[in-house]
Coordinates of C-alpha atoms in Angstrom, one line a residue:
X1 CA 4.8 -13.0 -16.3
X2 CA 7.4 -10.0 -17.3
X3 CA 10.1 -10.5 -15.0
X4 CA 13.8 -8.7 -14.4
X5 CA 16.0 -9.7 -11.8
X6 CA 15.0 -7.1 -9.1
X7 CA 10.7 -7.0 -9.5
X8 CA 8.3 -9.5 -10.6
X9 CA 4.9 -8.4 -12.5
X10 CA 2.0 -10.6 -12.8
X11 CA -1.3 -10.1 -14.3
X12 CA -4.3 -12.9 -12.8
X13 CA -7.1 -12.0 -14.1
X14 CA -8.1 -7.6 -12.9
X15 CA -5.3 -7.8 -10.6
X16 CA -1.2 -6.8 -10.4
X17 CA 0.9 -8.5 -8.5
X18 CA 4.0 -6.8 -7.8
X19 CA 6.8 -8.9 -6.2
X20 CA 10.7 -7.6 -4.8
X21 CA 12.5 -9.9 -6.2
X22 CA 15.5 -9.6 -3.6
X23 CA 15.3 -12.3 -1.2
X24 CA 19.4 -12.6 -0.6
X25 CA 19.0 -9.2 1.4
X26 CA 15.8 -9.3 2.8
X27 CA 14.1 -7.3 -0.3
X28 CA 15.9 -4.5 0.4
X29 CA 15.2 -2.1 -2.6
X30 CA 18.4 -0.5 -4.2
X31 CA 18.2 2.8 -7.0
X32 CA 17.2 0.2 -9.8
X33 CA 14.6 -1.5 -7.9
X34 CA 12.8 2.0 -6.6
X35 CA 12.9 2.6 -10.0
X36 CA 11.7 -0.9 -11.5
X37 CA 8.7 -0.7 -8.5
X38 CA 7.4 2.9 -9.5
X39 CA 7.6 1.6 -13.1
X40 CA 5.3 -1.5 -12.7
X41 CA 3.1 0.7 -10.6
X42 CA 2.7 3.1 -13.0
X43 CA 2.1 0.8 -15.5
X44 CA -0.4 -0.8 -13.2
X45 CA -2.2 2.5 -12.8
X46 CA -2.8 3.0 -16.7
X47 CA -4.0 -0.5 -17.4
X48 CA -8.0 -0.5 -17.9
X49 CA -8.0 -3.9 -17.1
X50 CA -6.8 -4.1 -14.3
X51 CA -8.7 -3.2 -11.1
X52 CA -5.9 -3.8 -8.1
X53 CA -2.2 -4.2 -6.8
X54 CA -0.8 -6.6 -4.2
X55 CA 2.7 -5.5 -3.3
X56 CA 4.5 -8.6 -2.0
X57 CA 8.2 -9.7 -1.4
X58 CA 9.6 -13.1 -2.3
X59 CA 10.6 -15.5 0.4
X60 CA 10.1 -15.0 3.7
X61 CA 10.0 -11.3 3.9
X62 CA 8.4 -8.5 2.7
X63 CA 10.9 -5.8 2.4
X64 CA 14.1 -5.0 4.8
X65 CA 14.3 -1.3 3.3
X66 CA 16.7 0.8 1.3
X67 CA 19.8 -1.5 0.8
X68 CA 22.4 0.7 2.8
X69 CA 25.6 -1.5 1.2
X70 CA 24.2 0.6 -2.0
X71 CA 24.6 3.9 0.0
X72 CA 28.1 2.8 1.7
X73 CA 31.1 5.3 0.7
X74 CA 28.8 6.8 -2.4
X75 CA 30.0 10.8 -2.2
X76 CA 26.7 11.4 -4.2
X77 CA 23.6 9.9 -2.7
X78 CA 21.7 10.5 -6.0
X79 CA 18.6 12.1 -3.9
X80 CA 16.2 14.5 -5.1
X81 CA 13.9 15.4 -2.4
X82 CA 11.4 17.1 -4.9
X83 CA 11.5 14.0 -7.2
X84 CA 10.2 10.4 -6.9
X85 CA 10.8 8.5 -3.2
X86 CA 13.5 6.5 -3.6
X87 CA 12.1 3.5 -2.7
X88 CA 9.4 3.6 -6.0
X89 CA 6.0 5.2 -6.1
X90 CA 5.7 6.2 -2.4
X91 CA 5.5 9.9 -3.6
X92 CA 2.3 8.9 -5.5
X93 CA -1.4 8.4 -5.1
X94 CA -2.8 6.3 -7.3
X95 CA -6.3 6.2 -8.9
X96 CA -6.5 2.4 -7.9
X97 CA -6.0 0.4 -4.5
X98 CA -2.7 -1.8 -3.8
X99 CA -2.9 -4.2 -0.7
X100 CA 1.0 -5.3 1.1
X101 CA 1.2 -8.6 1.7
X102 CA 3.3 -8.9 4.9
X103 CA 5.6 -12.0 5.8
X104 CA 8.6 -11.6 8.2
X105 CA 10.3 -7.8 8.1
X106 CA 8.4 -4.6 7.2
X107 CA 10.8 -2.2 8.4
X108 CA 12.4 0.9 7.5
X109 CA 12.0 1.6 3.9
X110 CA 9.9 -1.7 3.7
X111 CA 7.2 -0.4 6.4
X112 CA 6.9 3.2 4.3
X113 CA 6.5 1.1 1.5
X114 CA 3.5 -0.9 3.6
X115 CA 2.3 1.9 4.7
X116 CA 1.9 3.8 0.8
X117 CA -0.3 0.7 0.3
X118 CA -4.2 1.3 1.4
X119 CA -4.3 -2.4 3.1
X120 CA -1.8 -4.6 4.9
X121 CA -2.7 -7.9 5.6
X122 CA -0.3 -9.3 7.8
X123 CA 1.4 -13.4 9.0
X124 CA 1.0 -13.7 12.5
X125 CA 5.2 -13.7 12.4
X126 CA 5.3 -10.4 10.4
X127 CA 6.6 -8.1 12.1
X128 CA 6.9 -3.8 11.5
X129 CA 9.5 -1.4 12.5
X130 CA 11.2 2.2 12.7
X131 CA 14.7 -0.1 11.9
X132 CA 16.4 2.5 10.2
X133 CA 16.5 4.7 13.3
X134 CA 19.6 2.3 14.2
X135 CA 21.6 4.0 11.1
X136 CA 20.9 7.5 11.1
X137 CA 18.6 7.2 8.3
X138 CA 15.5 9.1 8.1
X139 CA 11.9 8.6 7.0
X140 CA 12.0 10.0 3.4
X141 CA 9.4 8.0 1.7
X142 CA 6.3 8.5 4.0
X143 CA 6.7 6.9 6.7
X144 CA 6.7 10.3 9.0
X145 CA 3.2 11.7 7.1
X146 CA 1.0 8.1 6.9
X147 CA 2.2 6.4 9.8
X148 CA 0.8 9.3 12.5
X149 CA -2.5 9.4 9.5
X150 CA -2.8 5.6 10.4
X151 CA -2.2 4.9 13.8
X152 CA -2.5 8.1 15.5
X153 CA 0.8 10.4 16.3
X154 CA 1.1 9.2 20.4
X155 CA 1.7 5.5 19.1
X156 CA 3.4 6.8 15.6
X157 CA 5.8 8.5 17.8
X158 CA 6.8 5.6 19.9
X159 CA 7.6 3.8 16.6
X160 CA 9.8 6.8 15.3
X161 CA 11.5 7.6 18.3
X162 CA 12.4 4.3 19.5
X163 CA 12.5 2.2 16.2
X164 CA 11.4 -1.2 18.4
X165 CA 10.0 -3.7 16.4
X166 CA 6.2 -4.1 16.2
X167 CA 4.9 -7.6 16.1
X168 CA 1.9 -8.8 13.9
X169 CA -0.3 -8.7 17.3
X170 CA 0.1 -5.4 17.8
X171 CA 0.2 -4.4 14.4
X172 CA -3.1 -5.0 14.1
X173 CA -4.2 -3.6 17.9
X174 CA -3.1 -0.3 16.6
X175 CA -4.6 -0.2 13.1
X176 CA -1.6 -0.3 11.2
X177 CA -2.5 -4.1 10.5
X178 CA -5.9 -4.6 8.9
X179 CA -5.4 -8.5 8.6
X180 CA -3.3 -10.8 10.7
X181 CA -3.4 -14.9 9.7
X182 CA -1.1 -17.6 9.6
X183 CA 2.5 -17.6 8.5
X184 CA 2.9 -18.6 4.7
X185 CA -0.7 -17.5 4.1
X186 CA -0.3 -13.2 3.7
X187 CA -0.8 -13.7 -0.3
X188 CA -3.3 -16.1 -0.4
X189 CA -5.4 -13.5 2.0
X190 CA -4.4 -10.5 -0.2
X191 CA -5.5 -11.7 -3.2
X192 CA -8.9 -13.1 -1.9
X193 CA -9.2 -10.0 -0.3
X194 CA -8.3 -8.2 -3.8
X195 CA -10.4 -10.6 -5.7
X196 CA -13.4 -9.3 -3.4
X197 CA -12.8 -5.6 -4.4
X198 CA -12.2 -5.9 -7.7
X199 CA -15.7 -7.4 -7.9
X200 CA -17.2 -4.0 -6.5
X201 CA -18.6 -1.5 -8.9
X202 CA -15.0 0.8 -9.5
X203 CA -15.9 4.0 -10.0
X204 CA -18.0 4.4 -6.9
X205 CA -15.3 2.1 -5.3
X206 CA -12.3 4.7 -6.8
X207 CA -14.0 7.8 -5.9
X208 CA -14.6 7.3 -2.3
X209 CA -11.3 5.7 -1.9
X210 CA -10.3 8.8 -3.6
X211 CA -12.0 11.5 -1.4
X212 CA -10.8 9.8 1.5
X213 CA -7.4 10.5 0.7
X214 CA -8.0 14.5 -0.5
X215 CA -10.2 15.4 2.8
X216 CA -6.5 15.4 5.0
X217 CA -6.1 18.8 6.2
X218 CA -9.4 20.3 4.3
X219 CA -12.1 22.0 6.1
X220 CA -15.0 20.1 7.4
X221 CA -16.9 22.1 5.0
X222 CA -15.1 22.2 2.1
X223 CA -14.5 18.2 2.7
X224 CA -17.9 17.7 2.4
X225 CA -18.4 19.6 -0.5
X226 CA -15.7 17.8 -2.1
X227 CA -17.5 14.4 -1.1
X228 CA -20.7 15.7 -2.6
X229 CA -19.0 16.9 -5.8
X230 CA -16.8 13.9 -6.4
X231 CA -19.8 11.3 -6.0
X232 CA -22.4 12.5 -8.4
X233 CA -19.8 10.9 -11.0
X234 CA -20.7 7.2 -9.6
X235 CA -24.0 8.2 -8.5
X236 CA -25.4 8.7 -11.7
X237 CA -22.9 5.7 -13.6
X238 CA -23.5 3.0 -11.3
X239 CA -26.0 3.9 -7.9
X240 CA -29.0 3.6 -10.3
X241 CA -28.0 -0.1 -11.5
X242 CA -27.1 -1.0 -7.9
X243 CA -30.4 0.1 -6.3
X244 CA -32.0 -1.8 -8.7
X245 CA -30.1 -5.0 -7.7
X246 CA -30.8 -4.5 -4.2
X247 CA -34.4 -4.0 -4.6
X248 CA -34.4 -7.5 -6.2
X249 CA -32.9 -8.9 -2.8
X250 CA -29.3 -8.7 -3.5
X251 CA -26.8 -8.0 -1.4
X252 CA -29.3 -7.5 1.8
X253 CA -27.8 -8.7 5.1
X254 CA -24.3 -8.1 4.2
X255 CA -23.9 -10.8 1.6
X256 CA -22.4 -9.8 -1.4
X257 CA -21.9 -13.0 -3.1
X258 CA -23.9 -12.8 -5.9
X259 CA -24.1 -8.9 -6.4

C-alpha cells in the first residue's frame, strides 16, 4: 500500500483502489487532496497491469465535497477554470473504468466526483445531493454536464435547483445508482463487481466503453461511423478468439463463469 495522509492507493491483483483518506470532515477534498486524487488516477491510467479503479472514502462516507473551511477568507481561490477540476481528475476521461463506492454522503463535490466515475454502487443508507447549493457554490467539476447525461435534465434539474438530498432508493429509481445493497457492504460489491470486468477481454471492453462516451453531441451518422471505426481494433485482436470460445459452449445462456 503507498499511502499519504489525504489518499490511500492500493493495488489487489488488476485493480486500484483509491481511498479519501479524510474521515474527520466527511472526506471532504481540500487543494492537496484534488491534487493527490488526479495523481493516483493518473498513475492508475498508465499502469498495464492494472485493468480498473474503485473510488471509495474511508469511514462511513464517501465524500462531503470541497472542504469550504479551506476556501474561508482565502482572497485568492487558486481556480483555473481551463485547468484540472479541483476536486482531482473530474476534467478527465480515462482509457479505463473506475466504479464509486457509495456509503453515507455523496454530495456536492463528492456526488461530481461519483458521478466522473462510470458505475456507482450504492449502501441502502447512501445518500446523494446538490448540498453545495446551500453555500453559493457552484457545480464546477461536472456535476452540471454528467448529471442531466445520467439521469435525464427534468430530474437533474430538480437536484440542482433544490439541492434536496437523494436517498439510495431513489438513487437508483433514477439511474444515477446502478447498485444499491446493504450498509457496510458498497466495497465488497465494487470490487466483485470490478473483479467481474476486469476478467472481460479489455480492448473490446475499453473501446466500447470508449465510444460511448465520444458519441455525446455527434451526429447519428458520424456516431456510427465512429462505432464502426473504433471496433475493428478489438474485432480483429480479440472477436476471433472469443467466437471460438463460444462455439465450444462457453458463455451461452448468460454465464460467463468460465469464459
Amino acid at each position: 500500500m503507498t499511502e499519504t495522509d489525504k489518499v490511500l492507493v492500493e493495488t489487489k491483483g488488476s485493480i486500484t483502489v483509491v481511498t479519501i483518506n479524510r474521515p474527520h470532515c466527511r472526506n471532504a477534498v481540500d487543494y492537496e487532496t484534488g491534487e493527490l486524487l488526479l495523481a493516483a488516477f493518473d498513475a492508475f491510467d498508465a499502469d498495464d497491469s492494472q485493468s480498473v479503479a474503485i473510488l471509495t472514502g474511508a469511514g462511513p462516507y464517501f465524500c462531503a465535497g470541497f472542504d469550504l473551511k479551506s476556501l474561508s477568507g482565502q482572497k485568492d481561490l487558486n481556480y483555473d477554470p481551463e485547468g484540472e477540476g479541483i476536486m482531482g481528475p473530474t476534467r478527465r476521461l480515462l482509457s479505463k473504468p473506475v466504479i464509486a463506492a457509495v456509503e453515507g454522503y455523496a454530495v456536492a463535490g463528492g456526488l461530481e466526483l461519483a458521478l466522473w466515475c462510470d458505475l456507482r454502487v450504492a449502501a441502502d443508507t447512501a445518500a446523494f445531493g446538490v448540498f453545495c447549493r446551500r453555500w453559493g457554490v457552484p457545480l464546477i467539476d461536472g456535476g452540471c454536464v454528467r448529471l442531466p447525461r445520467l439521469i435525464g435534465h427534468s430530474r437533474a434539474l430538480d437536484m440542482i435547483l433544490t439541492g434536496r438530498e437523494v436517498d439510495a432508493a431513489e438513487a437508483f429509481d433514477i439511474g444515477l445508482a446502478n447498485r444499491v445493497v446493504a450498509e457496510g457492504t458498497a466495497f465488497e460489491e465494487a470490487f466483485n463487481l470490478a473483479e467481474q470486468i476486469a476478467e472481460f477481454p479489455q480492448t473490446c471492453m475499453r473501446v466500447d466503453r470508449n465510444t460511448s462516451y465520444q458519441q455525446w453531441g455527434m451526429d447519428i451518422k458520424d456516431a456510427l461511423r465512429l462505432e464502426a471505426r473504433d471496433g475493428a481494433k478489438p474485432l480483429y485482436q480479440e472477436a476471433q478468439n472469443g467466437a471460438g470460445r463460444f462455439s465450444s459452449g462457453l458463455g451461452r445462456g448468460g454465464d460467463f463463469s468460465k469464459i
